Amino acid sequence: ESNVPGRHIPLVVGHRGNSGFAPENTAAAFAQAAVAGANMIETDVRLTADGELFLFHDETGVRTTNVAQVYPLRAEDPITSFTAGELRRLDAGAHFGPEYAGEPIVFLSELPAALGFELGVNLEIKSPVSSPGVEQELALMLAGNRDWAQLLETQQLAVSSFDPASVSRLADLHLPAWQLVSTDPDAVLLARTDPRVRGVVADHRCLTAQGAAAVRAAELGLWVYTVNSDADTAAVLALGVDAVITDFPGNLLAPAVAGGP
Ligand code: G3P
Ligand code: MG
């Protein structure tokens, strides 16, 4: 909440960490998001072939890991077809720059320690259809892990998905569920949205003033992704959003949010 009357200062959420400056979804990117002043990080959750939750955006490891060197015959296979032990052999940092060589894929159980217990977390469920049971695994892991219990005592958690069925399963499990959308969140869409959701996470390129007003009228939170330019930041701030997901959380804290000199 803003301490300036009439101004609404949104949460700053580092998209895949501080991913403009560090390899996405790695401990380095999460640590940098904290230093940049982010309030939260957004990260993508998938399930390994042997049932461990890990943080990874793409469907394969080709773009962001050395899978082609380590497992040449399986490089194009879904990243979720690998076991946790196999994924631990991959480098998820070198693709971004030699100074990040050796950054491993992060497992969800390790995230609180990687964050230093400072930041809130937006977990995006990435593979709900190909990984049935991923929401249940998540709920079990959060409930049974001491580091997560400690993080959740003080920090925020939001769990999101583009898949409405996955969002409903999250709500069934009493997790704070948010609906991701890649269209303007109009009244028709909101009528179809699970009434238990806390809010909508919208693509800023689709969000109109009418869409923002519809979300407000439904008494839902409104977050936007992925906002990287000053012009786009100004536009979403004018719509009064509650959180801005960005690859450059440090930039977002500059004059546009602070209110200028
Ligand atoms: O959660 C917001 C945003 O991350 C959704 O798109 O493809 O970057 O995961 P993507
Ligand atoms: Mg994401």
PDB file of N, CA and C and ligand atoms in Angstrom, residues 15-16 42-44 57 122-124 126 160 162 180 201 224-226 245, ligand 1:
ATOM      1  N   HIS A  15      10.554 -11.470 -12.549  1.00  0.00           N
ATOM      2  CA  HIS A  15      10.105 -12.550 -13.436  1.00  0.00           C
ATOM      3  C   HIS A  15      11.224 -13.568 -13.645  1.00  0.00           C
ATOM      4  N   ARG A  16      11.027 -14.786 -13.167  1.00  0.00           N
ATOM      5  CA  ARG A  16      12.066 -15.839 -13.181  1.00  0.00           C
ATOM      6  C   ARG A  16      13.297 -15.351 -12.416  1.00  0.00           C
ATOM      7  N   GLU A  42       8.735 -14.376  -9.325  1.00  0.00           N
ATOM      8  CA  GLU A  42       7.880 -15.322 -10.040  1.00  0.00           C
ATOM      9  C   GLU A  42       8.769 -16.424 -10.571  1.00  0.00           C
ATOM     10  N   THR A  43       8.319 -17.681 -10.476  1.00  0.00           N
ATOM     11  CA  THR A  43       9.095 -18.780 -11.025  1.00  0.00           C
ATOM     12  C   THR A  43       8.159 -19.890 -11.486  1.00  0.00           C
ATOM     13  N   ASP A  44       8.654 -20.722 -12.406  1.00  0.00           N
ATOM     14  CA  ASP A  44       7.837 -21.724 -13.090  1.00  0.00           C
ATOM     15  C   ASP A  44       8.094 -23.103 -12.488  1.00  0.00           C
ATOM     16  N   HIS A  57      11.240 -22.999 -16.975  1.00  0.00           N
ATOM     17  CA  HIS A  57      10.216 -22.416 -17.839  1.00  0.00           C
ATOM     18  C   HIS A  57       9.868 -23.275 -19.049  1.00  0.00           C
ATOM     19  N   ASN A 122       5.771 -16.120  -6.188  1.00  0.00           N
ATOM     20  CA  ASN A 122       4.669 -16.473  -7.084  1.00  0.00           C
ATOM     21  C   ASN A 122       5.099 -17.712  -7.864  1.00  0.00           C
ATOM     22  N   LEU A 123       4.490 -18.850  -7.516  1.00  0.00           N
ATOM     23  CA  LEU A 123       4.789 -20.101  -8.208  1.00  0.00           C
ATOM     24  C   LEU A 123       3.799 -20.266  -9.343  1.00  0.00           C
ATOM     25  N   GLU A 124       4.315 -20.415 -10.563  1.00  0.00           N
ATOM     26  CA  GLU A 124       3.448 -20.671 -11.711  1.00  0.00           C
ATOM     27  C   GLU A 124       3.511 -22.148 -12.074  1.00  0.00           C
ATOM     28  N   LYS A 126       3.453 -24.950 -14.438  1.00  0.00           N
ATOM     29  CA  LYS A 126       3.696 -24.918 -15.885  1.00  0.00           C
ATOM     30  C   LYS A 126       3.172 -26.126 -16.633  1.00  0.00           C
ATOM     31  N   SER A 160      -0.127 -19.688  -9.338  1.00  0.00           N
ATOM     32  CA  SER A 160      -0.895 -19.309 -10.524  1.00  0.00           C
ATOM     33  C   SER A 160      -0.766 -20.363 -11.615  1.00  0.00           C
ATOM     34  N   PHE A 162      -2.159 -20.848 -16.061  1.00  0.00           N
ATOM     35  CA  PHE A 162      -3.036 -20.471 -17.174  1.00  0.00           C
ATOM     36  C   PHE A 162      -4.230 -21.423 -17.273  1.00  0.00           C
ATOM     37  N   LEU A 180      -3.960 -16.979 -14.313  1.00  0.00           N
ATOM     38  CA  LEU A 180      -3.214 -16.303 -15.375  1.00  0.00           C
ATOM     39  C   LEU A 180      -4.072 -16.227 -16.623  1.00  0.00           C
ATOM     40  N   VAL A 201      -3.846 -12.606 -13.060  1.00  0.00           N
ATOM     41  CA  VAL A 201      -2.530 -12.170 -13.527  1.00  0.00           C
ATOM     42  C   VAL A 201      -2.628 -12.057 -15.048  1.00  0.00           C
ATOM     43  N   VAL A 224       0.100  -7.921 -13.370  1.00  0.00           N
ATOM     44  CA  VAL A 224       0.409  -7.965 -14.799  1.00  0.00           C
ATOM     45  C   VAL A 224       1.802  -8.524 -15.050  1.00  0.00           C
ATOM     46  N   TYR A 225       1.951  -9.227 -16.184  1.00  0.00           N
ATOM     47  CA  TYR A 225       3.240  -9.703 -16.647  1.00  0.00           C
ATOM     48  C   TYR A 225       3.387  -9.264 -18.099  1.00  0.00           C
ATOM     49  N   THR A 226       4.534  -9.342 -18.749  1.00  0.00           N
ATOM     50  CA  THR A 226       5.857  -9.136 -18.171  1.00  0.00           C
ATOM     51  C   THR A 226       6.247  -7.762 -18.655  1.00  0.00           C
ATOM     52  N   ILE A 245       5.031  -7.804 -12.748  1.00  0.00           N
ATOM     53  CA  ILE A 245       6.032  -8.850 -12.949  1.00  0.00           C
ATOM     54  C   ILE A 245       6.962  -8.383 -14.056  1.00  0.00           C
TER      55      ILE A 245
HETATM   56  O1  G3P B   1       3.552 -15.765 -14.514  1.00  0.00           O
HETATM   57  C1  G3P B   1       3.641 -14.758 -15.462  1.00  0.00           C
HETATM   58  C2  G3P B   1       4.451 -15.187 -16.659  1.00  0.00           C
HETATM   59  O2  G3P B   1       5.601 -15.827 -16.213  1.00  0.00           O
HETATM   60  C3  G3P B   1       3.683 -16.098 -17.580  1.00  0.00           C
HETATM   61  O3  G3P B   1       4.364 -16.383 -18.770  1.00  0.00           O
HETATM   62  O4  G3P B   1       5.760 -17.756 -20.234  1.00  0.00           O
HETATM   63  O5  G3P B   1       6.829 -16.095 -18.749  1.00  0.00           O
HETATM   64  O6  G3P B   1       5.865 -18.161 -17.799  1.00  0.00           O
HETATM   65  P1  G3P B   1       5.765 -17.125 -18.890  1.00  0.00           P
END
